[in-house]
PDB file of C-alpha atoms in Angstrom:
ATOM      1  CA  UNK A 291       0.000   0.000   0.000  1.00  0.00           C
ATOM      2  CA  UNK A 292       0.701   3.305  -0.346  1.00  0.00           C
ATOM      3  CA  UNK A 293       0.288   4.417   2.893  1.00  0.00           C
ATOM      4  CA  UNK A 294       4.257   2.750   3.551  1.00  0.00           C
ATOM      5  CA  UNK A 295       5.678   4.855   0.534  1.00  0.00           C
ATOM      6  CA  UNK A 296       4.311   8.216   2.060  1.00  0.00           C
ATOM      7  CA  UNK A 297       5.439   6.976   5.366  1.00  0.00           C
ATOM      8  CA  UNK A 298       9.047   6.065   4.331  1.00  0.00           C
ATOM      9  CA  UNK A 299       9.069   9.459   2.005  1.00  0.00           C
ATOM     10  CA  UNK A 300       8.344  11.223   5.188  1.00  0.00           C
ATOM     11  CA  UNK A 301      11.001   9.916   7.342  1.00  0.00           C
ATOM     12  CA  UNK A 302      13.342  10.366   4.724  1.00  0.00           C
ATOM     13  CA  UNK A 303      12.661  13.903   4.500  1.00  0.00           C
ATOM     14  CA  UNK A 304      12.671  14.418   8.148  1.00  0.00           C
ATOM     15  CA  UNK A 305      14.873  17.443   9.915  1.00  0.00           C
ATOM     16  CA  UNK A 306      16.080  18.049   6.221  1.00  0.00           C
ATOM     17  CA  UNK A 307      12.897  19.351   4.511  1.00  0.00           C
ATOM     18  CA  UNK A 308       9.574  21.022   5.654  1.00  0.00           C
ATOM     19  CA  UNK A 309       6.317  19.476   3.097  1.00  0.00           C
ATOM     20  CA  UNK A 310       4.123  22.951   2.683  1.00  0.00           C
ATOM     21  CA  UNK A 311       0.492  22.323   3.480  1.00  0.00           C
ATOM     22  CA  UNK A 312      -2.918  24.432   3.140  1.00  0.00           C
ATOM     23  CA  UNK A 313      -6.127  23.619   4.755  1.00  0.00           C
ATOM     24  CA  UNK A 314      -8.879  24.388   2.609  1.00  0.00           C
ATOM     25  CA  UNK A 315     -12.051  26.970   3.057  1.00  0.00           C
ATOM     26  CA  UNK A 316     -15.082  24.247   5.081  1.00  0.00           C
ATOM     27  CA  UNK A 317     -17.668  26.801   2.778  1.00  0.00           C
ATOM     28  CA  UNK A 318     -19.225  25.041  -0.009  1.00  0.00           C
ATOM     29  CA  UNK A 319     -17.996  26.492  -3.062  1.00  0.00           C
ATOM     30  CA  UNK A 320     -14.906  27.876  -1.661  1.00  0.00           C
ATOM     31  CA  UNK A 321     -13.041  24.797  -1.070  1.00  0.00           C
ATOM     32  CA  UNK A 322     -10.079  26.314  -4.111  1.00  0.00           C
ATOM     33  CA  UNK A 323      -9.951  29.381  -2.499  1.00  0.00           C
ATOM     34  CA  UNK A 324      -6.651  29.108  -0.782  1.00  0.00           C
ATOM     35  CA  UNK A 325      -4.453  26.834  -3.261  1.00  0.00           C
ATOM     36  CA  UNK A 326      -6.113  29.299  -5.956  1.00  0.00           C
ATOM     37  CA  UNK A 327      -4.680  32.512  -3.673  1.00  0.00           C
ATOM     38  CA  UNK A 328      -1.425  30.253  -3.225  1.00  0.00           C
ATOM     39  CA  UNK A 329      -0.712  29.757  -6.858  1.00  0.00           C
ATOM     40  CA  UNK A 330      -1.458  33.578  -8.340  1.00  0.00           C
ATOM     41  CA  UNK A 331       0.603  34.289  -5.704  1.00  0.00           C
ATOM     42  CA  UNK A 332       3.742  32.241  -6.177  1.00  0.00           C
ATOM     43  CA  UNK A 333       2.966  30.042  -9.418  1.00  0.00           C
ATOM     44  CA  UNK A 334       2.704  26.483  -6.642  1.00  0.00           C
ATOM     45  CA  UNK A 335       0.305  24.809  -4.793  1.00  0.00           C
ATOM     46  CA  UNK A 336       0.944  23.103  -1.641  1.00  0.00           C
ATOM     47  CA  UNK A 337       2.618  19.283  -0.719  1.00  0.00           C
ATOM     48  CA  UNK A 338      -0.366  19.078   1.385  1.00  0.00           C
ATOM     49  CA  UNK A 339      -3.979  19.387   1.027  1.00  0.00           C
ATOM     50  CA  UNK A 340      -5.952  19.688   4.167  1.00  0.00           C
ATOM     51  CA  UNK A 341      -9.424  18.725   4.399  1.00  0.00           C
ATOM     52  CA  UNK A 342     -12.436  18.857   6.976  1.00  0.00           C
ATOM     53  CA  UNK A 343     -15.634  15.867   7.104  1.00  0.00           C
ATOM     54  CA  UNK A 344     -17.665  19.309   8.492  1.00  0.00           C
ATOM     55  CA  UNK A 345     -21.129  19.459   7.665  1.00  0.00           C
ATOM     56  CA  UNK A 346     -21.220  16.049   6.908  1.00  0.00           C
ATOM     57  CA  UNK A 347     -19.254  16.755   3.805  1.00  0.00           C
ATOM     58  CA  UNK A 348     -18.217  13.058   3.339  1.00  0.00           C
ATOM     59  CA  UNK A 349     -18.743  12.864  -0.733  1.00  0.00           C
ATOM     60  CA  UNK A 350     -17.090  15.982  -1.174  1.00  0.00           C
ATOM     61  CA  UNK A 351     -13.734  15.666   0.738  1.00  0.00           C
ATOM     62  CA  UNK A 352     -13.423  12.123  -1.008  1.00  0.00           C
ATOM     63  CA  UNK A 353     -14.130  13.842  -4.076  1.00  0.00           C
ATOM     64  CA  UNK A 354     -11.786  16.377  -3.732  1.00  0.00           C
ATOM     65  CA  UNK A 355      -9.400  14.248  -1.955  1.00  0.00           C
ATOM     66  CA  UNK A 356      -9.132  12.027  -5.055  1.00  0.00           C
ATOM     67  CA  UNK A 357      -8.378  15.143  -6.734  1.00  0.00           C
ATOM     68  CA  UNK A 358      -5.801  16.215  -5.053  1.00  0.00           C
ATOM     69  CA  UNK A 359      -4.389  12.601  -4.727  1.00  0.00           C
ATOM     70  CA  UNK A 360      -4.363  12.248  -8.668  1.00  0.00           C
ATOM     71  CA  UNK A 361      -1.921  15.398  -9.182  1.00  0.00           C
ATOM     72  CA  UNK A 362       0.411  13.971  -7.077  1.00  0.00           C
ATOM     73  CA  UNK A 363      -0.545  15.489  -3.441  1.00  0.00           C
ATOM     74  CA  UNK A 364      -1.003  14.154   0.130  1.00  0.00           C
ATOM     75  CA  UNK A 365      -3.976  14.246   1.855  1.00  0.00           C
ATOM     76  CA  UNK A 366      -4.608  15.227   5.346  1.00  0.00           C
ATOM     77  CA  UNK A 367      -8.676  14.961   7.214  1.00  0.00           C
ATOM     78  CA  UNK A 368      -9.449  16.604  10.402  1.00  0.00           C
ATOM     79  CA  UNK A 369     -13.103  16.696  11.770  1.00  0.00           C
ATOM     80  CA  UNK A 370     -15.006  19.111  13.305  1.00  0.00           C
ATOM     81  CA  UNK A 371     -18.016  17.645  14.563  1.00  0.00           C
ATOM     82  CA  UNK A 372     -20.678  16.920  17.476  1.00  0.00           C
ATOM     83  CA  UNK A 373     -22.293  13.989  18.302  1.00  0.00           C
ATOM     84  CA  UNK A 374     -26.064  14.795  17.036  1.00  0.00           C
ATOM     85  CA  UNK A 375     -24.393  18.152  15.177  1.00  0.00           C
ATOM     86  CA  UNK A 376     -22.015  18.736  12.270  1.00  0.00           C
ATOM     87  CA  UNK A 377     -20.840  22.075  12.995  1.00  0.00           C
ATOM     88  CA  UNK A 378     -18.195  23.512  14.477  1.00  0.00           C
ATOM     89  CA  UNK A 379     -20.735  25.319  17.358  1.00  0.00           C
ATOM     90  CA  UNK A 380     -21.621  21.805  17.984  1.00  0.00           C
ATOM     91  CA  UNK A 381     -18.161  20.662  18.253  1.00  0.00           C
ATOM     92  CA  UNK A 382     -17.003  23.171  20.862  1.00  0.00           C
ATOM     93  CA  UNK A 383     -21.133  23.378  22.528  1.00  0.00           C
ATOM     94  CA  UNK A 384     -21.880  19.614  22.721  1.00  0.00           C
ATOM     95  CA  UNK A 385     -20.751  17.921  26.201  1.00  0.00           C
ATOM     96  CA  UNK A 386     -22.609  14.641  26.196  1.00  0.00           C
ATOM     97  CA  UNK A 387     -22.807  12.390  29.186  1.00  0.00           C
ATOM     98  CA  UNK A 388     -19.471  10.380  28.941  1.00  0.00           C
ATOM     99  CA  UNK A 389     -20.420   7.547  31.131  1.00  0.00           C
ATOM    100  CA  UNK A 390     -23.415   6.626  28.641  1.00  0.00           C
ATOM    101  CA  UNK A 391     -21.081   7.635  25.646  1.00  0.00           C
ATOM    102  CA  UNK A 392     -18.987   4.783  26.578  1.00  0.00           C
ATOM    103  CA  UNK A 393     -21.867   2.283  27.307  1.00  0.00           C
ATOM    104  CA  UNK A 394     -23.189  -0.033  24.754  1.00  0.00           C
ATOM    105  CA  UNK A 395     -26.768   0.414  24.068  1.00  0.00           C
ATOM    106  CA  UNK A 396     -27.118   4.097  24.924  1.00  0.00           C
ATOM    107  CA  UNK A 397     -28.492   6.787  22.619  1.00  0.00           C
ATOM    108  CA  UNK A 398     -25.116   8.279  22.943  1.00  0.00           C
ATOM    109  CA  UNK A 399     -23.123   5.642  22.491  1.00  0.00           C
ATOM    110  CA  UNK A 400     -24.955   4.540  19.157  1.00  0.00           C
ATOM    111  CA  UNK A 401     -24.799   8.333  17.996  1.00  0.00           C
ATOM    112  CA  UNK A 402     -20.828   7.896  18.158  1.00  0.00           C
ATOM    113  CA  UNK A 403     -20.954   4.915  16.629  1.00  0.00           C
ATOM    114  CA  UNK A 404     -23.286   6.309  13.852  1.00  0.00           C
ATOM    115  CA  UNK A 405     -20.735   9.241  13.094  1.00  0.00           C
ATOM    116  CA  UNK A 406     -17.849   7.248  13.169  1.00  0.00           C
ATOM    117  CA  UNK A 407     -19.012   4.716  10.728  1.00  0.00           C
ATOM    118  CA  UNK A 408     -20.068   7.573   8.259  1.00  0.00           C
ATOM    119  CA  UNK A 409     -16.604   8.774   8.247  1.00  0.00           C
ATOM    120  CA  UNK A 410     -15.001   5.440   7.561  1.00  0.00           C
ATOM    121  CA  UNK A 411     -17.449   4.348   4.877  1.00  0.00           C
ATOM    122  CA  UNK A 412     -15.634   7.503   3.118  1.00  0.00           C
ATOM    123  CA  UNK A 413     -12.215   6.569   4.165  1.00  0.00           C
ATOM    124  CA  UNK A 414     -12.706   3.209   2.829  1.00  0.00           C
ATOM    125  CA  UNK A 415     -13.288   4.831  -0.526  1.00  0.00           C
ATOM    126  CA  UNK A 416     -10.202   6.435  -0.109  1.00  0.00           C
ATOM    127  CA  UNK A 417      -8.539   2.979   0.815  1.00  0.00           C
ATOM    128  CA  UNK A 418     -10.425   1.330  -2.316  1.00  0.00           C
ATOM    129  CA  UNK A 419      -8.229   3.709  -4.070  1.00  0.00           C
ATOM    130  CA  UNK A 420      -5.013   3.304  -2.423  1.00  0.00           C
ATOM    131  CA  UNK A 421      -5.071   6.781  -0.878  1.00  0.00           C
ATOM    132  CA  UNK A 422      -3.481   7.587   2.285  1.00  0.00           C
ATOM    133  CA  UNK A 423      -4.707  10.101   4.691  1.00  0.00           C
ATOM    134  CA  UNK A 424      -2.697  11.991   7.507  1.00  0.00           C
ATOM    135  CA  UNK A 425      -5.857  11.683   9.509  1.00  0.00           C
ATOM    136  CA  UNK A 426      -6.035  13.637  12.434  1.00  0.00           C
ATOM    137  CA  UNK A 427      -9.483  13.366  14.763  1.00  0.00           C
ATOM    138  CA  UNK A 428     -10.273  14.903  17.742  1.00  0.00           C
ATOM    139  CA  UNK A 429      -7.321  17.644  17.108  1.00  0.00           C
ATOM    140  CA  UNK A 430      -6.389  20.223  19.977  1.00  0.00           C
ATOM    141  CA  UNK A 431      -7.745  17.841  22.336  1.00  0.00           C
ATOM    142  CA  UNK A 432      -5.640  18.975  25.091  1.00  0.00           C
ATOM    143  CA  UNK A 433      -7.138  22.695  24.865  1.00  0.00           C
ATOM    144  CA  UNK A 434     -10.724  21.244  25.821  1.00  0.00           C
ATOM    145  CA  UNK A 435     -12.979  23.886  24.041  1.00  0.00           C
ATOM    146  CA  UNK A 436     -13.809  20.926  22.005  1.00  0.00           C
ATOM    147  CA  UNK A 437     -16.460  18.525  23.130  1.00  0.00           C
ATOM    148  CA  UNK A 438     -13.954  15.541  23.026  1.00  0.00           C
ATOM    149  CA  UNK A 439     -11.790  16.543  25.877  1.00  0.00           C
ATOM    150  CA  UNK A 440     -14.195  18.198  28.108  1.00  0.00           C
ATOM    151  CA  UNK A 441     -14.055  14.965  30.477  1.00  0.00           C
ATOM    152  CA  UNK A 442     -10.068  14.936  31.117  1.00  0.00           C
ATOM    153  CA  UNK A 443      -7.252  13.243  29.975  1.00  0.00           C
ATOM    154  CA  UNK A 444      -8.689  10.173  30.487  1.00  0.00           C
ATOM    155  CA  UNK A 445     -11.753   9.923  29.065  1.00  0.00           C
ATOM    156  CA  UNK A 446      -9.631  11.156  25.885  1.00  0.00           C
ATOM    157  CA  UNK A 447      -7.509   8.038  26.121  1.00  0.00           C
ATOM    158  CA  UNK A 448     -10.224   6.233  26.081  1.00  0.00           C
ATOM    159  CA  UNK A 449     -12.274   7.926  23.441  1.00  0.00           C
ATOM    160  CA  UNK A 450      -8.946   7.693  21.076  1.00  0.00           C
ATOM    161  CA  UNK A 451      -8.225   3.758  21.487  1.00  0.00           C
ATOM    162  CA  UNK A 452     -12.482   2.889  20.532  1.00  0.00           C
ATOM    163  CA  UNK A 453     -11.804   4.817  17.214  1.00  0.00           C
ATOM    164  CA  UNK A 454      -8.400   3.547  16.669  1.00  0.00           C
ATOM    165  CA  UNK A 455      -9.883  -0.084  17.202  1.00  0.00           C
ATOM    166  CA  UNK A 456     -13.343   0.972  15.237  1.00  0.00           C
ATOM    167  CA  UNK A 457     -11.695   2.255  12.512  1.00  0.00           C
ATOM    168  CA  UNK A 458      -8.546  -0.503  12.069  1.00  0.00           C
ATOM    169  CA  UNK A 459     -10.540  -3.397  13.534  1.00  0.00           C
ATOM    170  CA  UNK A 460     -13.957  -3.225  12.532  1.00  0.00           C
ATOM    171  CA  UNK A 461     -13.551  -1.451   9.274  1.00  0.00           C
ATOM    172  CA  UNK A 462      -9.688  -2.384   8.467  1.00  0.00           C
ATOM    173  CA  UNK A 463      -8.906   0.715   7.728  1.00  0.00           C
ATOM    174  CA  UNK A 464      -4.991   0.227   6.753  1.00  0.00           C
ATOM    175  CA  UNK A 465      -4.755   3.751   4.439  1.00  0.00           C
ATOM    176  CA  UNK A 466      -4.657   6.069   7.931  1.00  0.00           C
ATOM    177  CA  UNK A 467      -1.765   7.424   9.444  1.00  0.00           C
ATOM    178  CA  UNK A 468      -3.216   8.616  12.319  1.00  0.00           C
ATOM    179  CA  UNK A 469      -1.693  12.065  13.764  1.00  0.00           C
ATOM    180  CA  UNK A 470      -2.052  13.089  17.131  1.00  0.00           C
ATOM    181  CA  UNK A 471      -3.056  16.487  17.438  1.00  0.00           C
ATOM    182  CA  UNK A 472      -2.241  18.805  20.309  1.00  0.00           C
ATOM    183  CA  UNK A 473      -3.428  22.123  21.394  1.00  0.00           C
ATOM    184  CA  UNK A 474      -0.193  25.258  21.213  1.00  0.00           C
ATOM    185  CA  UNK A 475       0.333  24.518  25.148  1.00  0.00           C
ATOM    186  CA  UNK A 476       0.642  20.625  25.041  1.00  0.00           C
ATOM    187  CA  UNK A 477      -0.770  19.972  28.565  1.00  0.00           C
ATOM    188  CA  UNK A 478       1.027  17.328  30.614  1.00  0.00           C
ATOM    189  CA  UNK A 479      -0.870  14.455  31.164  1.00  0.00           C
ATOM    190  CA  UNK A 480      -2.637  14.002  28.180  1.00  0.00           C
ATOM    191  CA  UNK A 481       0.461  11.231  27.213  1.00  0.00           C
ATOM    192  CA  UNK A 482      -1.171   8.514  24.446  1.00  0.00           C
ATOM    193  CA  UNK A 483       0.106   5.259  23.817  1.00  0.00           C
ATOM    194  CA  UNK A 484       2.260   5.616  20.915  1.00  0.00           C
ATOM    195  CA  UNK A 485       1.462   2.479  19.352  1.00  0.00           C
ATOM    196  CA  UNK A 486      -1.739   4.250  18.234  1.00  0.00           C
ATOM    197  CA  UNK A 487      -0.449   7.214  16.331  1.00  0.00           C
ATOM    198  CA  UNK A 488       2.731   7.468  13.564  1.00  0.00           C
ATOM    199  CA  UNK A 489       2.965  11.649  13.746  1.00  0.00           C
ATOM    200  CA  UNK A 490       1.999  14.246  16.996  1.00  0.00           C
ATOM    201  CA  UNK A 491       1.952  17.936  16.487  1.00  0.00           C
ATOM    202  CA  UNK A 492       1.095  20.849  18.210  1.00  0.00           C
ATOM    203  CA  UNK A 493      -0.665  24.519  16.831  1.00  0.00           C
ATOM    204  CA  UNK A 494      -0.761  28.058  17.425  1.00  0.00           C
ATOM    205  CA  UNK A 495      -1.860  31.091  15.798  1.00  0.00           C
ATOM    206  CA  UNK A 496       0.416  33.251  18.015  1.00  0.00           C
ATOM    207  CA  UNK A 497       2.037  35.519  15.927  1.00  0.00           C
ATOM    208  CA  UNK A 498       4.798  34.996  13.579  1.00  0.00           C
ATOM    209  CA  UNK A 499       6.905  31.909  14.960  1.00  0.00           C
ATOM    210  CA  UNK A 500       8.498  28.485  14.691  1.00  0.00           C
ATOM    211  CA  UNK A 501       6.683  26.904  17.094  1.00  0.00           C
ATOM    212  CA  UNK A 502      10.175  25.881  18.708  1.00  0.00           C
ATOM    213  CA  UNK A 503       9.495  25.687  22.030  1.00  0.00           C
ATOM    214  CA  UNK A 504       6.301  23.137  20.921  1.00  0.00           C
ATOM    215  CA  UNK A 505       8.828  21.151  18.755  1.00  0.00           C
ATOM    216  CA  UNK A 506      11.361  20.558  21.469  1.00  0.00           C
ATOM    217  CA  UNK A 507       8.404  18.799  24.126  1.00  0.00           C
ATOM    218  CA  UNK A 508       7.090  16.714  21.674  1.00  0.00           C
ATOM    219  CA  UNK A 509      10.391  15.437  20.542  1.00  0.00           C
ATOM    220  CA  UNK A 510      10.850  14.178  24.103  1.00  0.00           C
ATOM    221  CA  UNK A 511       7.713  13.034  24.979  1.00  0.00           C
ATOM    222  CA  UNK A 512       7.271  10.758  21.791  1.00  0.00           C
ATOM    223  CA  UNK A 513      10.898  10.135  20.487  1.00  0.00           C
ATOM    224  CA  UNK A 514      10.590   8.623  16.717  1.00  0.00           C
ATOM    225  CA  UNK A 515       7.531  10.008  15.833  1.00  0.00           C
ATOM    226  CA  UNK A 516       6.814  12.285  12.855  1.00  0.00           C
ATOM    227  CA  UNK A 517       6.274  15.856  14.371  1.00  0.00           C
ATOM    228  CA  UNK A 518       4.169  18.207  12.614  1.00  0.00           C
ATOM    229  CA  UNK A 519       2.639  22.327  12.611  1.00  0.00           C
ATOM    230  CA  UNK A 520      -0.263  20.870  11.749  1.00  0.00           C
ATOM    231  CA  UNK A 521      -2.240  24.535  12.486  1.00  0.00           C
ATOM    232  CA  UNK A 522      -0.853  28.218  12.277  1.00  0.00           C
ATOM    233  CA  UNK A 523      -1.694  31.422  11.167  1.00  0.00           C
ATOM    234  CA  UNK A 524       1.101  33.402  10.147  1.00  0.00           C
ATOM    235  CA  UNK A 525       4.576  31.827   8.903  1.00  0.00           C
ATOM    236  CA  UNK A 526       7.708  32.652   9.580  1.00  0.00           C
ATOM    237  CA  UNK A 527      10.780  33.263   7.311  1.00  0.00           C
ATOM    238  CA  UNK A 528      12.387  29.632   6.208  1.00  0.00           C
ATOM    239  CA  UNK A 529      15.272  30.458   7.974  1.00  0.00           C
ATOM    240  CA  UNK A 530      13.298  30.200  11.521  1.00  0.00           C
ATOM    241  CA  UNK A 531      12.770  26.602  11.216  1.00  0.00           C
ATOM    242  CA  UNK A 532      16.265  25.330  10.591  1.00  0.00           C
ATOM    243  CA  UNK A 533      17.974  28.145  12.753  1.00  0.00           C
ATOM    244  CA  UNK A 534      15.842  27.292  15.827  1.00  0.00           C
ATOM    245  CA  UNK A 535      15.769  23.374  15.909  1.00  0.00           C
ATOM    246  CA  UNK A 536      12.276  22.615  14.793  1.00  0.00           C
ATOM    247  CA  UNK A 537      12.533  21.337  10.966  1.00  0.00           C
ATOM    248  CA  UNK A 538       8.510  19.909  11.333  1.00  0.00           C
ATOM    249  CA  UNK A 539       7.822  17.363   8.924  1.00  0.00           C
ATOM    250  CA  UNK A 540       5.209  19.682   7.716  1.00  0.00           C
ATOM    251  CA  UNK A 541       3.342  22.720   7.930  1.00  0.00           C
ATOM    252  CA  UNK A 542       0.073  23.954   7.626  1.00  0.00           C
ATOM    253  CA  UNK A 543      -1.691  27.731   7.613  1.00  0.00           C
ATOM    254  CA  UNK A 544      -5.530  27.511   8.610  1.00  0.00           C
ATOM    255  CA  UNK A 545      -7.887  28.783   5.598  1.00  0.00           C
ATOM    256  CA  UNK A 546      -8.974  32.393   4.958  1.00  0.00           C
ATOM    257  CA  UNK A 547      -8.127  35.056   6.450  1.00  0.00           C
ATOM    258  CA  UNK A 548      -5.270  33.511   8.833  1.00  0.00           C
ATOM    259  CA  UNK A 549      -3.816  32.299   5.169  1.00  0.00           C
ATOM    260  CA  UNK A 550      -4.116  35.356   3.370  1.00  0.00           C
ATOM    261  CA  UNK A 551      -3.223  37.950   6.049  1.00  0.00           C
ATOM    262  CA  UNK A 552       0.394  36.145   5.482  1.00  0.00           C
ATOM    263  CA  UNK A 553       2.139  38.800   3.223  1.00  0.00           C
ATOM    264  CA  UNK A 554       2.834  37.898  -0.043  1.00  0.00           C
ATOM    265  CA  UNK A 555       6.064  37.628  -0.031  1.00  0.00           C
ATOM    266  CA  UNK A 556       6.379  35.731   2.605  1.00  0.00           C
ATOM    267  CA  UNK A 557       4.597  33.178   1.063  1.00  0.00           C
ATOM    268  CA  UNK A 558       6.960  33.423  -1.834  1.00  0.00           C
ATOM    269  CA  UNK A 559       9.902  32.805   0.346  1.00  0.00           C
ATOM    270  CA  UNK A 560       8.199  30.000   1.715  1.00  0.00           C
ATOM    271  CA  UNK A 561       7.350  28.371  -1.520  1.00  0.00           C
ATOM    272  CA  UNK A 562      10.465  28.920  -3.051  1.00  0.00           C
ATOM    273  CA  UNK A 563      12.908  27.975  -0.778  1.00  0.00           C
ATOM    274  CA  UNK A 564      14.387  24.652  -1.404  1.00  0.00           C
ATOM    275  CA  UNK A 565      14.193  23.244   2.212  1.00  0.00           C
ATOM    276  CA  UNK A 566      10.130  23.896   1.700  1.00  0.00           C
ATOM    277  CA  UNK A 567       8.374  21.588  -0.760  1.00  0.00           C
ATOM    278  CA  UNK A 568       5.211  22.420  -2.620  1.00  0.00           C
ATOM    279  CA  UNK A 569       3.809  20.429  -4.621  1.00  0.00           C
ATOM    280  CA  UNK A 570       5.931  20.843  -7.809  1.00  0.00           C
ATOM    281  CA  UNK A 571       8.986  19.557  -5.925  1.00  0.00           C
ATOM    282  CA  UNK A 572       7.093  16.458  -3.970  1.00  0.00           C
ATOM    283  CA  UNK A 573       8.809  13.326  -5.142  1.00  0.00           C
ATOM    284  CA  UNK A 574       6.285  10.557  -6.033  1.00  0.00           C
ATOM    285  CA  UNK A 575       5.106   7.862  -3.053  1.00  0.00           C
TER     286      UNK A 575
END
């Protein structure tokens, strides 16, 4: 499969170059806003295509994620999304009852269960095609504004390892490397077993940095594991990355406006360095 290519290609890259990603506008029509800003900006498009199941949008990420995976990209899925919502309002407002979440037979336990086998019917598609996904669930978990770590650390742990075993068990989903995705402050004691993810990263949309200080904690805490900006608003110079220590396997600017208040030339240094790899310079996997 695949999924071992991208893997190996990423490892081989590792502390030597940084894979440029974009997430793309959630807004129904919209979804080419960014790469289309990106490339009348600096003639590329990104390694990295980021995509959200929002609204329920499963036909049209796999849609566009086939897309993207036919000119040569890499995918990446997050999910914002409550349990009887779609939205993100109903991601951060929703705070079900956790014991009966984690009960068999219980309204919210079959809601989960509901959701969760939408989203892999439309990962298996994916899979049917040979296409991997950076997939990365329950992101910023550690932050708790989202529903899905409202309950603590542990009730994450556990919420993680029935998805993990939904998704590869039930549905043998084999196409998913799953990332880990922490909030800018990486709380301690929100550890995961590391058997259950291949990449961690961290965000922040705190000004114009390198995220160093983010870089260096995960490194520790999960030694061997792909690291990755997986959120951010504004970049900073190329320079930053490899100066500071914290060469992440990739990087990715949220959509709209925290994309596109980036200066333009900034972008163009970014896209045209040689340690940075769009899309034109991503070796085949």
């Amino acid at each position: 499969m695949r999924k071992q290519s991208l893997l190996s290609l990423l490892y081989a890259m590792e502390g030597k170059k940084i894979l440029l990603a974009q997430q793309e506008s959630p807004n129904r029509g919209f979804s080419d806003r960014e790469c289309e800003w990106i490339r009348a900006v600096t003639g590329e498009l990104p390694a990295i295509r980021g995509l959200d199941f929002i609204h329920d949008d499963y036909d049209g990420v796999v849609e566009r994620a086939r897309r993207w995976n036919d000119r040569g990209g890499i995918v990446t899925i997050c999910w914002h999304t409550g349990l009887e919502g779609s939205t993100y309002p109903a991601s951060k407002d929703e705070n079900p009852d956790w014991k009966k979440l984690f009960t068999s037979g219980t309204m919210e336990n079959g809601l989960l269960y509901s959701r969760w086998d939408r989203a892999a019917s439309a990962l298996e598609k994916l899979q049917e095609a040979d296409i991997p996904v950076l997939w990365r669930p329950f992101h910023e978990f550690d932050g708790q504004w989202f529903w899905w770590g409202k309950a603590g650390a542990e009730a994450f742990r556990t919420l993680w390892r029935m998805m993990y075993d939904h998704f590869e068990k039930v549905h043998g989903l084999k196409n998913l490397i799953w990332v880990l995705g922490y909030s800018g402050e990486i709380k301690p004691g929100w550890e995961l077993d590391p058997d259950l993810f291949s990449a961690v990263g961290s965000d922040t949309y705190n000004g114009e940095t390198a995220h160093r200080q983010a870089y260096q904690r995960l490194k520790q805490m999960y030694p061997g594991k792909l690291l990755c900006f997986h959120e951010c608003g504004l970049i900073p110079p190329p320079d930053a990355f490899f100066d500071e220590g914290c060469p992440w396997s990739w990087i990715m600017p949220w959509h709209g406006n925290y994309l596109m208040n980036n200066h333009p030339a900034r972008i163009m240094e970014a896209y045209h360095d040689e340690r940075m790899i769009p899309l034109s310079r991503l070796p085949e996997f």
